[in-house]
PDB file of C-alpha atoms in Angstrom:
ATOM      1  CA  MET O   1     -15.039  18.110   9.080  1.00  0.00           C
ATOM      2  CA  GLU O   2     -14.486  16.736   5.274  1.00  0.00           C
ATOM      3  CA  ARG O   3     -16.304  13.398   5.170  1.00  0.00           C
ATOM      4  CA  TRP O   4     -14.094  10.177   3.681  1.00  0.00           C
ATOM      5  CA  HIS O   5     -10.463  10.116   4.555  1.00  0.00           C
ATOM      6  CA  SER O   6      -7.921   8.246   3.293  1.00  0.00           C
ATOM      7  CA  VAL O   7      -6.487   6.938   6.386  1.00  0.00           C
ATOM      8  CA  SER O   8      -3.676   3.973   5.185  1.00  0.00           C
ATOM      9  CA  VAL O   9      -3.325   1.527   3.288  1.00  0.00           C
ATOM     10  CA  LEU O  10      -4.362  -1.673   3.275  1.00  0.00           C
ATOM     11  CA  SER O  11      -0.836  -3.533   3.452  1.00  0.00           C
ATOM     12  CA  ASP O  12      -0.533  -2.124   6.695  1.00  0.00           C
ATOM     13  CA  ILE O  13      -3.941  -3.579   8.357  1.00  0.00           C
ATOM     14  CA  ARG O  14      -3.272  -7.564   7.459  1.00  0.00           C
ATOM     15  CA  PRO O  15      -5.885  -9.810   8.992  1.00  0.00           C
ATOM     16  CA  GLY O  16      -5.605 -10.624  13.081  1.00  0.00           C
ATOM     17  CA  GLU O  17      -3.650  -7.253  12.834  1.00  0.00           C
ATOM     18  CA  VAL O  18      -5.014  -3.205  14.809  1.00  0.00           C
ATOM     19  CA  ALA O  19      -4.197  -0.258  14.110  1.00  0.00           C
ATOM     20  CA  GLY O  20      -4.324   3.850  15.433  1.00  0.00           C
ATOM     21  CA  VAL O  21      -4.495   6.668  13.716  1.00  0.00           C
ATOM     22  CA  ARG O  22      -5.897  10.324  13.752  1.00  0.00           C
ATOM     23  CA  ILE O  23      -8.649  12.054  11.699  1.00  0.00           C
ATOM     24  CA  ASP O  24      -8.253  15.654  12.220  1.00  0.00           C
ATOM     25  CA  GLY O  25      -6.948  14.953  15.688  1.00  0.00           C
ATOM     26  CA  HIS O  26      -9.611  12.381  16.933  1.00  0.00           C
ATOM     27  CA  GLU O  27      -8.051   9.301  17.493  1.00  0.00           C
ATOM     28  CA  VAL O  28      -9.281   6.450  15.086  1.00  0.00           C
ATOM     29  CA  VAL O  29      -8.090   1.718  15.660  1.00  0.00           C
ATOM     30  CA  LEU O  30      -8.609  -0.197  12.519  1.00  0.00           C
ATOM     31  CA  TRP O  31      -8.461  -3.513  13.290  1.00  0.00           C
ATOM     32  CA  ARG O  32      -8.995  -6.654  10.969  1.00  0.00           C
ATOM     33  CA  GLU O  33     -10.712  -9.771  11.193  1.00  0.00           C
ATOM     34  CA  ASP O  34      -9.210 -13.003  12.214  1.00  0.00           C
ATOM     35  CA  THR O  35     -11.272 -14.839  10.008  1.00  0.00           C
ATOM     36  CA  PRO O  36     -11.916 -16.069   6.365  1.00  0.00           C
ATOM     37  CA  ALA O  37     -14.278 -12.952   5.536  1.00  0.00           C
ATOM     38  CA  ALA O  38     -11.290 -10.630   7.602  1.00  0.00           C
ATOM     39  CA  SER O  39     -13.669  -8.041   7.790  1.00  0.00           C
ATOM     40  CA  LEU O  40     -12.527  -4.127   8.324  1.00  0.00           C
ATOM     41  CA  HIS O  41     -13.338  -2.186  10.862  1.00  0.00           C
ATOM     42  CA  ALA O  42     -13.137   1.584  12.157  1.00  0.00           C
ATOM     43  CA  TRP O  43     -14.005   2.262  15.687  1.00  0.00           C
ATOM     44  CA  GLU O  44     -12.908   5.335  18.605  1.00  0.00           C
ATOM     45  CA  ASP O  45     -10.152   4.226  19.367  1.00  0.00           C
ATOM     46  CA  ARG O  46     -11.421   4.373  23.292  1.00  0.00           C
ATOM     47  CA  CYS O  47     -12.825   1.409  25.562  1.00  0.00           C
ATOM     48  CA  PRO O  48     -15.679   1.996  26.943  1.00  0.00           C
ATOM     49  CA  HIS O  49     -14.245   0.673  29.985  1.00  0.00           C
ATOM     50  CA  ARG O  50     -11.197   2.612  31.572  1.00  0.00           C
ATOM     51  CA  GLY O  51     -10.783   4.516  28.649  1.00  0.00           C
ATOM     52  CA  MET O  52      -7.832   2.266  27.112  1.00  0.00           C
ATOM     53  CA  ARG O  53      -6.703   3.040  23.814  1.00  0.00           C
ATOM     54  CA  LEU O  54      -8.543  -0.059  21.874  1.00  0.00           C
ATOM     55  CA  SER O  55      -5.490  -0.067  19.476  1.00  0.00           C
ATOM     56  CA  PHE O  56      -2.578  -1.006  21.869  1.00  0.00           C
ATOM     57  CA  GLY O  57      -5.723  -4.748  22.162  1.00  0.00           C
ATOM     58  CA  PHE O  58      -5.525  -7.356  20.430  1.00  0.00           C
ATOM     59  CA  VAL O  59      -8.133  -9.063  17.769  1.00  0.00           C
ATOM     60  CA  ARG O  60      -9.535 -12.816  18.609  1.00  0.00           C
ATOM     61  CA  GLY O  61     -11.373 -14.309  15.723  1.00  0.00           C
ATOM     62  CA  ASP O  62     -14.395 -11.513  14.533  1.00  0.00           C
ATOM     63  CA  ALA O  63     -13.671  -9.797  17.532  1.00  0.00           C
ATOM     64  CA  MET O  64     -11.789  -6.947  19.498  1.00  0.00           C
ATOM     65  CA  GLY O  65      -9.935  -6.908  22.840  1.00  0.00           C
ATOM     66  CA  CYS O  66      -8.941  -4.263  25.308  1.00  0.00           C
ATOM     67  CA  LEU O  67      -5.696  -5.024  26.727  1.00  0.00           C
ATOM     68  CA  TYR O  68      -6.254  -3.011  29.789  1.00  0.00           C
ATOM     69  CA  HIS O  69      -8.786  -6.090  31.316  1.00  0.00           C
ATOM     70  CA  GLY O  70      -9.922  -8.198  28.259  1.00  0.00           C
ATOM     71  CA  TRP O  71     -13.360  -7.118  27.414  1.00  0.00           C
ATOM     72  CA  GLN O  72     -14.091  -8.292  23.838  1.00  0.00           C
ATOM     73  CA  PHE O  73     -15.961  -6.455  21.050  1.00  0.00           C
ATOM     74  CA  GLY O  74     -17.985  -7.948  18.809  1.00  0.00           C
ATOM     75  CA  ALA O  75     -17.532  -6.839  14.874  1.00  0.00           C
ATOM     76  CA  ALA O  76     -20.272  -4.631  15.235  1.00  0.00           C
ATOM     77  CA  GLY O  77     -18.679  -2.888  18.739  1.00  0.00           C
ATOM     78  CA  ARG O  78     -21.282  -3.922  21.460  1.00  0.00           C
ATOM     79  CA  CYS O  79     -19.393  -5.754  24.075  1.00  0.00           C
ATOM     80  CA  ARG O  80     -19.691  -9.181  24.287  1.00  0.00           C
ATOM     81  CA  LEU O  81     -17.093 -10.819  26.894  1.00  0.00           C
ATOM     82  CA  ILE O  82     -15.691  -9.382  30.257  1.00  0.00           C
ATOM     83  CA  PRO O  83     -13.764 -12.236  31.257  1.00  0.00           C
ATOM     84  CA  ALA O  84     -13.976 -11.660  35.151  1.00  0.00           C
ATOM     85  CA  HIS O  85     -17.150 -11.931  35.254  1.00  0.00           C
ATOM     86  CA  PRO O  86     -17.807 -14.725  32.105  1.00  0.00           C
ATOM     87  CA  GLN O  87     -21.443 -15.312  33.391  1.00  0.00           C
ATOM     88  CA  VAL O  88     -22.588 -11.991  33.593  1.00  0.00           C
ATOM     89  CA  ARG O  89     -24.744 -11.073  30.291  1.00  0.00           C
ATOM     90  CA  VAL O  90     -23.458  -7.340  28.953  1.00  0.00           C
ATOM     91  CA  PRO O  91     -25.691  -5.122  28.634  1.00  0.00           C
ATOM     92  CA  ALA O  92     -26.640  -3.478  25.123  1.00  0.00           C
ATOM     93  CA  SER O  93     -25.472  -0.237  26.163  1.00  0.00           C
ATOM     94  CA  ILE O  94     -21.613  -0.939  26.655  1.00  0.00           C
ATOM     95  CA  HIS O  95     -20.132  -0.352  22.874  1.00  0.00           C
ATOM     96  CA  VAL O  96     -17.290   0.637  21.080  1.00  0.00           C
ATOM     97  CA  ARG O  97     -18.025   4.316  18.358  1.00  0.00           C
ATOM     98  CA  ALA O  98     -18.612   2.329  14.763  1.00  0.00           C
ATOM     99  CA  TYR O  99     -18.001   4.038  12.261  1.00  0.00           C
ATOM    100  CA  GLY O 100     -17.837   4.108   8.446  1.00  0.00           C
ATOM    101  CA  VAL O 101     -15.011   2.657   6.864  1.00  0.00           C
ATOM    102  CA  ARG O 102     -14.548   1.247   3.357  1.00  0.00           C
ATOM    103  CA  GLU O 103     -11.432  -0.550   1.172  1.00  0.00           C
ATOM    104  CA  HIS O 104     -11.131   0.902  -2.328  1.00  0.00           C
ATOM    105  CA  ALA O 105      -7.897   1.368  -4.566  1.00  0.00           C
ATOM    106  CA  GLY O 106      -5.827   0.446  -2.119  1.00  0.00           C
ATOM    107  CA  LEU O 107      -6.747   2.268   0.945  1.00  0.00           C
ATOM    108  CA  ALA O 108      -8.581   2.388   4.148  1.00  0.00           C
ATOM    109  CA  TRP O 109     -11.026   5.235   4.033  1.00  0.00           C
ATOM    110  CA  VAL O 110     -13.497   6.306   6.946  1.00  0.00           C
ATOM    111  CA  ASN O 111     -15.781   8.504   7.064  1.00  0.00           C
ATOM    112  CA  MET O 112     -16.939   9.093  11.083  1.00  0.00           C
ATOM    113  CA  GLU O 113     -20.314  10.926  10.072  1.00  0.00           C
ATOM    114  CA  GLY O 114     -22.136   7.511   8.598  1.00  0.00           C
ATOM    115  CA  THR O 115     -21.294   4.832   5.688  1.00  0.00           C
ATOM    116  CA  ASP O 116     -23.274   7.449   2.957  1.00  0.00           C
ATOM    117  CA  GLY O 117     -21.403   8.835   0.348  1.00  0.00           C
ATOM    118  CA  PHE O 118     -18.615   7.235  -0.880  1.00  0.00           C
ATOM    119  CA  PRO O 119     -16.888   9.687  -3.207  1.00  0.00           C
ATOM    120  CA  ASP O 120     -18.735   9.598  -6.704  1.00  0.00           C
ATOM    121  CA  HIS O 121     -15.413   9.858  -8.394  1.00  0.00           C
ATOM    122  CA  ALA O 122     -14.039   6.511  -6.733  1.00  0.00           C
ATOM    123  CA  THR O 123     -15.566   4.312  -9.631  1.00  0.00           C
ATOM    124  CA  HIS O 124     -13.014   5.724 -11.691  1.00  0.00           C
ATOM    125  CA  TRP O 125     -10.110   4.661  -9.710  1.00  0.00           C
ATOM    126  CA  PRO O 126      -8.576   1.511 -10.447  1.00  0.00           C
ATOM    127  CA  ASP O 127      -9.678  -1.553  -8.947  1.00  0.00           C
ATOM    128  CA  ASP O 128      -6.304  -3.997  -8.979  1.00  0.00           C
ATOM    129  CA  VAL O 129      -4.246  -1.965  -7.265  1.00  0.00           C
ATOM    130  CA  GLN O 130      -1.127  -2.385  -5.044  1.00  0.00           C
ATOM    131  CA  PRO O 131      -0.456  -0.572  -1.641  1.00  0.00           C
ATOM    132  CA  VAL O 132       3.007   1.027  -1.787  1.00  0.00           C
ATOM    133  CA  ARG O 133       3.552   2.515   1.474  1.00  0.00           C
ATOM    134  CA  SER O 134       2.325   6.000   3.974  1.00  0.00           C
ATOM    135  CA  VAL O 135       4.542   8.651   4.944  1.00  0.00           C
ATOM    136  CA  HIS O 136       4.578  10.462   7.287  1.00  0.00           C
ATOM    137  CA  VAL O 137       5.056  14.861   6.384  1.00  0.00           C
ATOM    138  CA  ARG O 138       5.678  17.488   8.798  1.00  0.00           C
ATOM    139  CA  ARG O 139       3.693  19.813   7.067  1.00  0.00           C
ATOM    140  CA  GLY O 140       0.152  20.482   6.882  1.00  0.00           C
ATOM    141  CA  ALA O 141      -2.229  18.423   4.326  1.00  0.00           C
ATOM    142  CA  THR O 142      -2.904  21.665   2.440  1.00  0.00           C
ATOM    143  CA  GLN O 143       0.823  22.463   1.461  1.00  0.00           C
ATOM    144  CA  LEU O 144       0.931  18.033   0.267  1.00  0.00           C
ATOM    145  CA  ARG O 145      -2.119  18.410  -1.524  1.00  0.00           C
ATOM    146  CA  GLN O 146      -0.773  21.965  -3.393  1.00  0.00           C
ATOM    147  CA  ALA O 147       2.509  19.461  -4.186  1.00  0.00           C
ATOM    148  CA  ILE O 148       0.730  16.955  -5.323  1.00  0.00           C
ATOM    149  CA  GLY O 149      -2.121  18.490  -7.351  1.00  0.00           C
ATOM    150  CA  LEU O 150      -4.790  16.726  -5.433  1.00  0.00           C
ATOM    151  CA  GLU O 151      -7.782  18.833  -5.469  1.00  0.00           C
ATOM    152  CA  ALA O 152     -10.582  16.528  -3.637  1.00  0.00           C
ATOM    153  CA  VAL O 153     -10.002  16.303   0.556  1.00  0.00           C
ATOM    154  CA  ASP O 154     -12.025  12.939  -0.324  1.00  0.00           C
ATOM    155  CA  GLY O 155      -9.643  11.925  -3.652  1.00  0.00           C
ATOM    156  CA  MET O 156      -7.139  10.732  -5.026  1.00  0.00           C
ATOM    157  CA  ALA O 157      -4.367  12.646  -7.673  1.00  0.00           C
ATOM    158  CA  TRP O 158      -3.232  10.362 -10.554  1.00  0.00           C
ATOM    159  CA  ARG O 159       0.073  10.273 -12.469  1.00  0.00           C
ATOM    160  CA  GLY O 160      -0.599   7.583 -15.089  1.00  0.00           C
ATOM    161  CA  SER O 161      -0.427   4.077 -12.819  1.00  0.00           C
ATOM    162  CA  VAL O 162       0.118   5.777  -8.888  1.00  0.00           C
ATOM    163  CA  GLY O 163      -2.272   6.926  -7.120  1.00  0.00           C
ATOM    164  CA  LEU O 164      -1.709   9.724  -4.466  1.00  0.00           C
ATOM    165  CA  ALA O 165      -3.990  10.326  -1.340  1.00  0.00           C
ATOM    166  CA  VAL O 166      -3.643  12.355   1.694  1.00  0.00           C
ATOM    167  CA  HIS O 167      -5.433  12.894   4.880  1.00  0.00           C
ATOM    168  CA  GLU O 168      -4.151  14.820   8.375  1.00  0.00           C
ATOM    169  CA  PRO O 169      -4.151  13.466  11.391  1.00  0.00           C
ATOM    170  CA  VAL O 170      -3.546  16.517  13.125  1.00  0.00           C
ATOM    171  CA  ALA O 171      -3.374  19.579  12.478  1.00  0.00           C
ATOM    172  CA  GLY O 172       0.070  21.159  11.119  1.00  0.00           C
ATOM    173  CA  GLN O 173       0.996  17.419   9.691  1.00  0.00           C
ATOM    174  CA  ALA O 174      -0.204  15.388   7.366  1.00  0.00           C
ATOM    175  CA  MET O 175       0.002  11.375   6.572  1.00  0.00           C
ATOM    176  CA  LEU O 176       0.869  10.497   1.984  1.00  0.00           C
ATOM    177  CA  HIS O 177      -0.374   7.301   0.985  1.00  0.00           C
ATOM    178  CA  VAL O 178       0.937   5.784  -2.286  1.00  0.00           C
ATOM    179  CA  VAL O 179      -0.401   2.989  -4.458  1.00  0.00           C
ATOM    180  CA  CYS O 180       0.436   1.264  -8.008  1.00  0.00           C
ATOM    181  CA  ALA O 181      -2.057   0.770 -10.113  1.00  0.00           C
ATOM    182  CA  ARG O 182      -1.166  -3.176 -11.375  1.00  0.00           C
ATOM    183  CA  SER O 183      -2.570  -2.796 -15.266  1.00  0.00           C
ATOM    184  CA  GLY O 184      -2.177  -0.049 -17.557  1.00  0.00           C
ATOM    185  CA  GLU O 185       0.132   2.328 -17.598  1.00  0.00           C
ATOM    186  CA  PRO O 186       3.987   1.108 -16.784  1.00  0.00           C
ATOM    187  CA  ALA O 187       4.926   2.169 -13.606  1.00  0.00           C
ATOM    188  CA  PRO O 188       8.338   2.891 -11.110  1.00  0.00           C
ATOM    189  CA  THR O 189       8.758  -0.743  -8.711  1.00  0.00           C
ATOM    190  CA  PRO O 190       7.387  -0.294  -5.142  1.00  0.00           C
ATOM    191  CA  ALA O 191      10.539   0.227  -4.023  1.00  0.00           C
ATOM    192  CA  ALA O 192      11.413   3.118  -6.002  1.00  0.00           C
ATOM    193  CA  LEU O 193       8.442   4.465  -5.562  1.00  0.00           C
ATOM    194  CA  SER O 194       8.924   4.074  -2.127  1.00  0.00           C
ATOM    195  CA  HIS O 195      12.013   5.797  -2.287  1.00  0.00           C
ATOM    196  CA  TRP O 196      10.185   8.782  -4.230  1.00  0.00           C
ATOM    197  CA  ALA O 197       7.966   9.434  -1.551  1.00  0.00           C
ATOM    198  CA  SER O 198      10.372   9.611   0.875  1.00  0.00           C
ATOM    199  CA  ARG O 199      12.235  12.843  -1.380  1.00  0.00           C
ATOM    200  CA  LEU O 200       8.440  14.140  -2.267  1.00  0.00           C
ATOM    201  CA  ARG O 201       8.595  14.460   1.823  1.00  0.00           C
ATOM    202  CA  ASP O 202      11.656  15.489   2.006  1.00  0.00           C
ATOM    203  CA  ALA O 203      11.399  18.180  -0.943  1.00  0.00           C
ATOM    204  CA  VAL O 204       7.417  19.370   0.838  1.00  0.00           C
ATOM    205  CA  GLU O 205       8.456  19.638   4.537  1.00  0.00           C
ATOM    206  CA  SER O 206      11.900  21.737   3.386  1.00  0.00           C
ATOM    207  CA  GLY O 207       9.888  24.212   1.247  1.00  0.00           C
ATOM    208  CA  ASN O 208      11.298  23.783  -1.853  1.00  0.00           C
ATOM    209  CA  PRO O 209       9.393  23.321  -5.167  1.00  0.00           C
ATOM    210  CA  THR O 210       8.246  20.300  -6.493  1.00  0.00           C
ATOM    211  CA  ALA O 211       7.847  20.346 -10.144  1.00  0.00           C
ATOM    212  CA  THR O 212      10.826  18.502 -11.077  1.00  0.00           C
ATOM    213  CA  ILE O 213       9.940  15.595  -8.535  1.00  0.00           C
ATOM    214  CA  MET O 214       6.288  15.439  -9.598  1.00  0.00           C
ATOM    215  CA  GLY O 215       7.615  15.597 -13.221  1.00  0.00           C
ATOM    216  CA  GLU O 216       9.033  11.721 -12.634  1.00  0.00           C
ATOM    217  CA  LEU O 217       5.373  10.279 -12.766  1.00  0.00           C
ATOM    218  CA  ALA O 218       4.139  12.377 -15.619  1.00  0.00           C
TER     219      ALA O 218
END
């Protein structure tokens, strides 16, 4: 498995929000604290109590709660409250598996193996970036990367001020993430980019040549 995966545009994960994503078939929950720091977390999408998906859960300040029985887990993934037994000191062994997560270039990046080795080429990407949208494509990630000219799995393809990244939630399907630098070269409006992304998706799914569509960003 590759290390860092671009799994969502940051505008889809606001403070207090939860989002379920998949990486090569593995279910992951992203959630952002409802605190001034509003830190982003990436965990295995499974409550250690009864296996309920945490992506159905809720955020309470700097903790994530499971919808099933309300068990709450702190930012490090350790369970710190069992509502049915509020006086019980929760064993440290009850915790959710946490993954590495980074916010960069308008995207959330997840590493299921740890926190090291964020792509060196990421330092060359713009800092002031506006997330546009994520688009589901019913084709494999390899085909989508070829269409947009993206070579590195953990990288981005930049066309002027427009950044494109890809990840594969499950085999045979892909997610295209689109962002736009706020400064530098002129770029299409977010609405125009969103429409362009839809047309690119349709072209890739149908197997039609995409050179003309990609040329619009040149």
